Amino acid sequence: MEIPIFTVDSFTNLPFKGNPAAVCLIENELRDDLYQSIAAEMNLSETAFITRRKSMDYSSGSRFGLRWFTPTCEMPLCGHATLASAAVLFYMKKNVNPVLVFETLSGELYVRQHEESLIMDFPLNKPKPQDQHEIKDLLKAAVGDLPIQDVCYSPTTKKLMVRLADACDRSELVSLRPEAESLLRNETTGKINSLIITLKGAESTQSGYDFYSRVFAPWVGVSEDPVTGSAHTVLAGYWSEKLKKKNMLAYQCSSRGGEVKLEIRNDGRLDIIGQAQIILQGALKI
C-alpha cells in the first residue's frame, strides 16, 4: 500500500519556518495503531490523516474526515495540521470548492481561501482563572522566577495558560528553557496536555503584535510546539477580553517563529488566519 504524504509548514510564508505537519491522504480508515506508527515515524508535532467522504475525490469533494496524531497519541484538535491539510487539498489537489469541511473529534471545522491565506473557522475556548497555589511547582518549573500576572485553564482543550507580567519583555519569553522532565514531574494528574506562556505585545514597538506566546506539550510527546492553532483558540478568548479587541495579530516566539491572525466572529466562533508552504511530497510504502 502506498499513501501520498506531504510536509507543510503552517503559519508562515517562508519554507522551514512556522510549524511543520505531515499530511497523509488515505482511501480508507486505517487501524489506530497504524496511524500512531506513521505519526511516530514522521516525528513531527502532528501528522494529519485525511479521508474522503461519499466516494468523492480530493479535487471535487468538499467534505473530508480528519484526524491528528502526535508521535505518542491522538489529539482532539489541532490548528496547524488543519491548515496544512487544507493547503494540500487547495494547492496540490486544486480542490474546486470555496469551503472545505473537516469532520473531526472537535466537530465540523471549516476552511476557506482568502488571497494568499487560509481561514479556519474554529471554536473559541475561553479559559477560566486557575488557582496559582495549586500548581505552584509547575509554574516554577515553567517560568522560574519571572513574575506572573494571570493563570488560566481551558478544560475543553486541557491547556494551561500563563500570562507573564507586563514588566517582562519578549526577550525573557524567548529565553525560557523549561525542561520537559520537570514539567512532566510536576503535572501528573492528566488534566493538562500543554502549557501556553504568553505576554502582552509592547505598544512601544513597531511589530504590531497584540501578544506573544510559546507552547510546551511534553505530556503528548512534543517538547515545544512551534506554532499551534489550538492554543490560539484559548489565547484569543483571553486576550480579546483583556485588550477589548476582536481582531488581533499574534506571534509565537519559537525558534521557527510564526504569525497568526485572529478574528472573533459575531457568532462566538473564531477565524484563525495564516499562510502555509508545502515543502515536500512523496509516498509512504507500507
JSON list of C-alpha atoms in Angstrom, two decimals, residues 105-262:
[
{"chain": "A", "resi": 105, "resn": "LEU", "atom": "CA", "xyz": [-13.25, 14.85, 17.12]},
{"chain": "A", "resi": 106, "resn": "SER", "atom": "CA", "xyz": [-13.97, 18.54, 17.78]},
{"chain": "A", "resi": 107, "resn": "GLY", "atom": "CA", "xyz": [-16.93, 18.69, 15.39]},
{"chain": "A", "resi": 108, "resn": "GLU", "atom": "CA", "xyz": [-17.02, 20.20, 11.93]},
{"chain": "A", "resi": 109, "resn": "LEU", "atom": "CA", "xyz": [-14.20, 22.60, 11.07]},
{"chain": "A", "resi": 110, "resn": "TYR", "atom": "CA", "xyz": [-14.40, 24.86, 8.01]},
{"chain": "A", "resi": 111, "resn": "VAL", "atom": "CA", "xyz": [-11.51, 26.26, 5.96]},
{"chain": "A", "resi": 112, "resn": "ARG", "atom": "CA", "xyz": [-11.67, 28.71, 3.06]},
{"chain": "A", "resi": 113, "resn": "GLN", "atom": "CA", "xyz": [-9.17, 30.57, 0.92]},
{"chain": "A", "resi": 114, "resn": "HIS", "atom": "CA", "xyz": [-8.69, 34.32, 1.02]},
{"chain": "A", "resi": 115, "resn": "GLU", "atom": "CA", "xyz": [-5.99, 35.75, -1.23]},
{"chain": "A", "resi": 116, "resn": "GLU", "atom": "CA", "xyz": [-2.71, 34.13, -0.11]},
{"chain": "A", "resi": 117, "resn": "SER", "atom": "CA", "xyz": [-4.06, 32.98, 3.24]},
{"chain": "A", "resi": 118, "resn": "LEU", "atom": "CA", "xyz": [-6.31, 30.24, 4.56]},
{"chain": "A", "resi": 119, "resn": "ILE", "atom": "CA", "xyz": [-9.06, 30.99, 7.08]},
{"chain": "A", "resi": 120, "resn": "MET", "atom": "CA", "xyz": [-10.07, 28.33, 9.59]},
{"chain": "A", "resi": 121, "resn": "ASP", "atom": "CA", "xyz": [-13.43, 28.52, 11.38]},
{"chain": "A", "resi": 122, "resn": "PHE", "atom": "CA", "xyz": [-12.70, 27.13, 14.85]},
{"chain": "A", "resi": 123, "resn": "PRO", "atom": "CA", "xyz": [-14.39, 27.01, 18.26]},
{"chain": "A", "resi": 124, "resn": "LEU", "atom": "CA", "xyz": [-13.44, 29.71, 20.76]},
{"chain": "A", "resi": 125, "resn": "ASN", "atom": "CA", "xyz": [-12.26, 28.19, 24.05]},
{"chain": "A", "resi": 126, "resn": "LYS", "atom": "CA", "xyz": [-12.29, 30.88, 26.73]},
{"chain": "A", "resi": 127, "resn": "PRO", "atom": "CA", "xyz": [-10.10, 29.83, 29.67]},
{"chain": "A", "resi": 128, "resn": "LYS", "atom": "CA", "xyz": [-11.08, 30.14, 33.34]},
{"chain": "A", "resi": 129, "resn": "PRO", "atom": "CA", "xyz": [-8.95, 31.55, 36.17]},
{"chain": "A", "resi": 130, "resn": "GLN", "atom": "CA", "xyz": [-6.75, 28.95, 37.87]},
{"chain": "A", "resi": 131, "resn": "ASP", "atom": "CA", "xyz": [-5.54, 28.99, 41.48]},
{"chain": "A", "resi": 132, "resn": "GLN", "atom": "CA", "xyz": [-1.79, 29.52, 41.21]},
{"chain": "A", "resi": 133, "resn": "HIS", "atom": "CA", "xyz": [-1.09, 27.98, 44.60]},
{"chain": "A", "resi": 134, "resn": "GLU", "atom": "CA", "xyz": [-2.45, 24.61, 43.48]},
{"chain": "A", "resi": 135, "resn": "ILE", "atom": "CA", "xyz": [0.17, 24.39, 40.72]},
{"chain": "A", "resi": 136, "resn": "LYS", "atom": "CA", "xyz": [3.00, 26.47, 42.16]},
{"chain": "A", "resi": 137, "resn": "ASP", "atom": "CA", "xyz": [5.65, 23.81, 41.49]},
{"chain": "A", "resi": 138, "resn": "LEU", "atom": "CA", "xyz": [4.59, 23.50, 37.86]},
{"chain": "A", "resi": 139, "resn": "LEU", "atom": "CA", "xyz": [4.67, 27.28, 37.44]},
{"chain": "A", "resi": 140, "resn": "LYS", "atom": "CA", "xyz": [8.14, 27.39, 38.96]},
{"chain": "A", "resi": 141, "resn": "ALA", "atom": "CA", "xyz": [9.30, 24.72, 36.52]},
{"chain": "A", "resi": 142, "resn": "ALA", "atom": "CA", "xyz": [7.75, 26.65, 33.62]},
{"chain": "A", "resi": 143, "resn": "VAL", "atom": "CA", "xyz": [8.84, 30.26, 34.17]},
{"chain": "A", "resi": 144, "resn": "GLY", "atom": "CA", "xyz": [11.27, 30.22, 37.08]},
{"chain": "A", "resi": 145, "resn": "ASP", "atom": "CA", "xyz": [11.21, 33.50, 38.99]},
{"chain": "A", "resi": 146, "resn": "LEU", "atom": "CA", "xyz": [9.57, 35.60, 36.27]},
{"chain": "A", "resi": 147, "resn": "PRO", "atom": "CA", "xyz": [6.54, 37.50, 37.60]},
{"chain": "A", "resi": 148, "resn": "ILE", "atom": "CA", "xyz": [3.16, 36.11, 36.63]},
{"chain": "A", "resi": 149, "resn": "GLN", "atom": "CA", "xyz": [0.07, 38.23, 36.03]},
{"chain": "A", "resi": 150, "resn": "ASP", "atom": "CA", "xyz": [-2.60, 35.59, 35.29]},
{"chain": "A", "resi": 151, "resn": "VAL", "atom": "CA", "xyz": [-3.00, 31.83, 35.17]},
{"chain": "A", "resi": 152, "resn": "CYS", "atom": "CA", "xyz": [-5.99, 30.33, 33.35]},
{"chain": "A", "resi": 153, "resn": "TYR", "atom": "CA", "xyz": [-7.11, 26.86, 32.33]},
{"chain": "A", "resi": 154, "resn": "SER", "atom": "CA", "xyz": [-9.26, 25.59, 29.47]},
{"chain": "A", "resi": 155, "resn": "PRO", "atom": "CA", "xyz": [-10.94, 22.30, 30.46]},
{"chain": "A", "resi": 156, "resn": "THR", "atom": "CA", "xyz": [-12.15, 21.76, 26.89]},
{"chain": "A", "resi": 157, "resn": "THR", "atom": "CA", "xyz": [-8.65, 21.77, 25.40]},
{"chain": "A", "resi": 158, "resn": "LYS", "atom": "CA", "xyz": [-6.75, 20.79, 28.61]},
{"chain": "A", "resi": 159, "resn": "LYS", "atom": "CA", "xyz": [-4.42, 23.74, 28.11]},
{"chain": "A", "resi": 160, "resn": "LEU", "atom": "CA", "xyz": [-2.92, 25.76, 30.95]},
{"chain": "A", "resi": 161, "resn": "MET", "atom": "CA", "xyz": [-2.20, 29.41, 30.06]},
{"chain": "A", "resi": 162, "resn": "VAL", "atom": "CA", "xyz": [0.34, 31.50, 31.98]},
{"chain": "A", "resi": 163, "resn": "ARG", "atom": "CA", "xyz": [0.49, 35.24, 31.31]},
{"chain": "A", "resi": 164, "resn": "LEU", "atom": "CA", "xyz": [3.73, 36.87, 32.28]},
{"chain": "A", "resi": 165, "resn": "ALA", "atom": "CA", "xyz": [3.56, 40.29, 33.95]},
{"chain": "A", "resi": 166, "resn": "ASP", "atom": "CA", "xyz": [3.77, 43.32, 31.67]},
{"chain": "A", "resi": 167, "resn": "ALA", "atom": "CA", "xyz": [7.12, 44.16, 33.29]},
{"chain": "A", "resi": 168, "resn": "CYS", "atom": "CA", "xyz": [8.58, 41.25, 31.30]},
{"chain": "A", "resi": 169, "resn": "ASP", "atom": "CA", "xyz": [9.64, 41.71, 27.70]},
{"chain": "A", "resi": 170, "resn": "ARG", "atom": "CA", "xyz": [9.75, 39.49, 24.65]},
{"chain": "A", "resi": 171, "resn": "SER", "atom": "CA", "xyz": [13.40, 38.56, 25.15]},
{"chain": "A", "resi": 172, "resn": "GLU", "atom": "CA", "xyz": [12.58, 36.98, 28.51]},
{"chain": "A", "resi": 173, "resn": "LEU", "atom": "CA", "xyz": [9.83, 34.88, 26.93]},
{"chain": "A", "resi": 174, "resn": "VAL", "atom": "CA", "xyz": [12.21, 33.79, 24.17]},
{"chain": "A", "resi": 175, "resn": "SER", "atom": "CA", "xyz": [14.91, 32.90, 26.71]},
{"chain": "A", "resi": 176, "resn": "LEU", "atom": "CA", "xyz": [12.73, 30.49, 28.70]},
{"chain": "A", "resi": 177, "resn": "ARG", "atom": "CA", "xyz": [14.03, 26.91, 28.68]},
{"chain": "A", "resi": 178, "resn": "PRO", "atom": "CA", "xyz": [11.60, 24.79, 30.72]},
{"chain": "A", "resi": 179, "resn": "GLU", "atom": "CA", "xyz": [12.78, 21.19, 30.99]},
{"chain": "A", "resi": 180, "resn": "ALA", "atom": "CA", "xyz": [10.32, 18.60, 29.72]},
{"chain": "A", "resi": 181, "resn": "GLU", "atom": "CA", "xyz": [11.19, 16.21, 32.56]},
{"chain": "A", "resi": 182, "resn": "SER", "atom": "CA", "xyz": [10.49, 18.87, 35.17]},
{"chain": "A", "resi": 183, "resn": "LEU", "atom": "CA", "xyz": [7.13, 19.77, 33.61]},
{"chain": "A", "resi": 184, "resn": "LEU", "atom": "CA", "xyz": [6.13, 16.11, 33.49]},
{"chain": "A", "resi": 185, "resn": "ARG", "atom": "CA", "xyz": [7.24, 15.52, 37.05]},
{"chain": "A", "resi": 186, "resn": "ASN", "atom": "CA", "xyz": [5.19, 18.44, 38.37]},
{"chain": "A", "resi": 187, "resn": "GLU", "atom": "CA", "xyz": [1.97, 17.63, 36.47]},
{"chain": "A", "resi": 188, "resn": "THR", "atom": "CA", "xyz": [0.80, 14.04, 36.68]},
{"chain": "A", "resi": 189, "resn": "THR", "atom": "CA", "xyz": [-2.98, 14.49, 37.02]},
{"chain": "A", "resi": 190, "resn": "GLY", "atom": "CA", "xyz": [-3.71, 14.17, 33.29]},
{"chain": "A", "resi": 191, "resn": "LYS", "atom": "CA", "xyz": [-5.65, 17.44, 33.35]},
{"chain": "A", "resi": 192, "resn": "ILE", "atom": "CA", "xyz": [-3.07, 19.31, 31.28]},
{"chain": "A", "resi": 193, "resn": "ASN", "atom": "CA", "xyz": [-1.82, 18.34, 27.82]},
{"chain": "A", "resi": 194, "resn": "SER", "atom": "CA", "xyz": [0.02, 21.57, 27.03]},
{"chain": "A", "resi": 195, "resn": "LEU", "atom": "CA", "xyz": [1.34, 24.72, 28.64]},
{"chain": "A", "resi": 196, "resn": "ILE", "atom": "CA", "xyz": [0.95, 28.13, 26.99]},
{"chain": "A", "resi": 197, "resn": "ILE", "atom": "CA", "xyz": [3.15, 31.01, 28.15]},
{"chain": "A", "resi": 198, "resn": "THR", "atom": "CA", "xyz": [2.04, 34.38, 26.83]},
{"chain": "A", "resi": 199, "resn": "LEU", "atom": "CA", "xyz": [2.97, 38.05, 27.05]},
{"chain": "A", "resi": 200, "resn": "LYS", "atom": "CA", "xyz": [1.24, 41.25, 26.02]},
{"chain": "A", "resi": 201, "resn": "GLY", "atom": "CA", "xyz": [2.74, 42.98, 23.00]},
{"chain": "A", "resi": 202, "resn": "ALA", "atom": "CA", "xyz": [4.66, 46.17, 23.78]},
{"chain": "A", "resi": 203, "resn": "GLU", "atom": "CA", "xyz": [2.88, 49.28, 22.49]},
{"chain": "A", "resi": 204, "resn": "SER", "atom": "CA", "xyz": [6.25, 50.99, 22.01]},
{"chain": "A", "resi": 205, "resn": "THR", "atom": "CA", "xyz": [7.37, 48.55, 19.28]},
{"chain": "A", "resi": 206, "resn": "GLN", "atom": "CA", "xyz": [6.54, 48.69, 15.58]},
{"chain": "A", "resi": 207, "resn": "SER", "atom": "CA", "xyz": [5.77, 44.98, 15.24]},
{"chain": "A", "resi": 208, "resn": "GLY", "atom": "CA", "xyz": [2.02, 45.41, 15.56]},
{"chain": "A", "resi": 209, "resn": "TYR", "atom": "CA", "xyz": [1.67, 42.16, 17.51]},
{"chain": "A", "resi": 210, "resn": "ASP", "atom": "CA", "xyz": [-1.01, 42.20, 20.19]},
{"chain": "A", "resi": 211, "resn": "PHE", "atom": "CA", "xyz": [0.56, 39.35, 22.12]},
{"chain": "A", "resi": 212, "resn": "TYR", "atom": "CA", "xyz": [3.32, 36.74, 22.01]},
{"chain": "A", "resi": 213, "resn": "SER", "atom": "CA", "xyz": [3.32, 33.12, 23.09]},
{"chain": "A", "resi": 214, "resn": "ARG", "atom": "CA", "xyz": [5.17, 29.84, 23.34]},
{"chain": "A", "resi": 215, "resn": "VAL", "atom": "CA", "xyz": [3.67, 26.36, 23.78]},
{"chain": "A", "resi": 216, "resn": "PHE", "atom": "CA", "xyz": [5.15, 23.32, 25.52]},
{"chain": "A", "resi": 217, "resn": "ALA", "atom": "CA", "xyz": [3.45, 19.91, 25.38]},
{"chain": "A", "resi": 218, "resn": "PRO", "atom": "CA", "xyz": [5.68, 17.11, 26.70]},
{"chain": "A", "resi": 219, "resn": "TRP", "atom": "CA", "xyz": [2.55, 15.35, 28.01]},
{"chain": "A", "resi": 220, "resn": "VAL", "atom": "CA", "xyz": [1.69, 14.45, 24.40]},
{"chain": "A", "resi": 221, "resn": "GLY", "atom": "CA", "xyz": [5.26, 13.88, 23.22]},
{"chain": "A", "resi": 222, "resn": "VAL", "atom": "CA", "xyz": [6.02, 17.41, 21.95]},
{"chain": "A", "resi": 223, "resn": "SER", "atom": "CA", "xyz": [8.68, 19.33, 23.90]},
{"chain": "A", "resi": 224, "resn": "GLU", "atom": "CA", "xyz": [7.80, 22.64, 22.18]},
{"chain": "A", "resi": 225, "resn": "ASP", "atom": "CA", "xyz": [5.10, 23.15, 19.56]},
{"chain": "A", "resi": 226, "resn": "PRO", "atom": "CA", "xyz": [6.43, 25.83, 17.18]},
{"chain": "A", "resi": 227, "resn": "VAL", "atom": "CA", "xyz": [3.09, 27.45, 16.23]},
{"chain": "A", "resi": 228, "resn": "THR", "atom": "CA", "xyz": [-0.21, 25.98, 17.34]},
{"chain": "A", "resi": 229, "resn": "GLY", "atom": "CA", "xyz": [-3.67, 26.99, 16.24]},
{"chain": "A", "resi": 230, "resn": "SER", "atom": "CA", "xyz": [-5.49, 25.12, 19.01]},
{"chain": "A", "resi": 231, "resn": "ALA", "atom": "CA", "xyz": [-3.60, 27.16, 21.63]},
{"chain": "A", "resi": 232, "resn": "HIS", "atom": "CA", "xyz": [-4.84, 30.31, 19.93]},
{"chain": "A", "resi": 233, "resn": "THR", "atom": "CA", "xyz": [-8.45, 29.26, 20.47]},
{"chain": "A", "resi": 234, "resn": "VAL", "atom": "CA", "xyz": [-7.61, 29.73, 24.17]},
{"chain": "A", "resi": 235, "resn": "LEU", "atom": "CA", "xyz": [-5.37, 32.77, 23.75]},
{"chain": "A", "resi": 236, "resn": "ALA", "atom": "CA", "xyz": [-7.93, 34.60, 21.61]},
{"chain": "A", "resi": 237, "resn": "GLY", "atom": "CA", "xyz": [-10.61, 34.08, 24.24]},
{"chain": "A", "resi": 238, "resn": "TYR", "atom": "CA", "xyz": [-8.34, 35.50, 26.93]},
{"chain": "A", "resi": 239, "resn": "TRP", "atom": "CA", "xyz": [-6.69, 38.39, 25.09]},
{"chain": "A", "resi": 240, "resn": "SER", "atom": "CA", "xyz": [-9.87, 39.59, 23.40]},
{"chain": "A", "resi": 241, "resn": "GLU", "atom": "CA", "xyz": [-11.34, 40.41, 26.80]},
{"chain": "A", "resi": 242, "resn": "LYS", "atom": "CA", "xyz": [-8.13, 41.93, 28.17]},
{"chain": "A", "resi": 243, "resn": "LEU", "atom": "CA", "xyz": [-7.39, 44.05, 25.09]},
{"chain": "A", "resi": 244, "resn": "LYS", "atom": "CA", "xyz": [-11.06, 44.79, 24.25]},
{"chain": "A", "resi": 245, "resn": "LYS", "atom": "CA", "xyz": [-10.38, 43.74, 20.65]},
{"chain": "A", "resi": 246, "resn": "LYS", "atom": "CA", "xyz": [-11.97, 41.27, 18.26]},
{"chain": "A", "resi": 247, "resn": "ASN", "atom": "CA", "xyz": [-9.18, 41.39, 15.66]},
{"chain": "A", "resi": 248, "resn": "MET", "atom": "CA", "xyz": [-5.68, 40.52, 16.83]},
{"chain": "A", "resi": 249, "resn": "LEU", "atom": "CA", "xyz": [-2.26, 39.70, 15.43]},
{"chain": "A", "resi": 250, "resn": "ALA", "atom": "CA", "xyz": [-0.13, 37.21, 17.35]},
{"chain": "A", "resi": 251, "resn": "TYR", "atom": "CA", "xyz": [3.40, 35.90, 17.09]},
{"chain": "A", "resi": 252, "resn": "GLN", "atom": "CA", "xyz": [4.62, 32.60, 18.52]},
{"chain": "A", "resi": 253, "resn": "CYS", "atom": "CA", "xyz": [8.21, 33.00, 19.66]},
{"chain": "A", "resi": 254, "resn": "SER", "atom": "CA", "xyz": [9.57, 29.53, 18.98]},
{"chain": "A", "resi": 255, "resn": "SER", "atom": "CA", "xyz": [12.88, 29.10, 17.17]},
{"chain": "A", "resi": 256, "resn": "ARG", "atom": "CA", "xyz": [10.93, 28.73, 13.89]},
{"chain": "A", "resi": 257, "resn": "GLY", "atom": "CA", "xyz": [8.52, 31.60, 14.59]},
{"chain": "A", "resi": 258, "resn": "GLY", "atom": "CA", "xyz": [5.05, 32.04, 13.18]},
{"chain": "A", "resi": 259, "resn": "GLU", "atom": "CA", "xyz": [2.37, 34.68, 12.65]},
{"chain": "A", "resi": 260, "resn": "VAL", "atom": "CA", "xyz": [-1.33, 34.14, 13.38]},
{"chain": "A", "resi": 261, "resn": "LYS", "atom": "CA", "xyz": [-4.22, 36.49, 12.67]},
{"chain": "A", "resi": 262, "resn": "LEU", "atom": "CA", "xyz": [-7.30, 36.10, 14.84]}
]
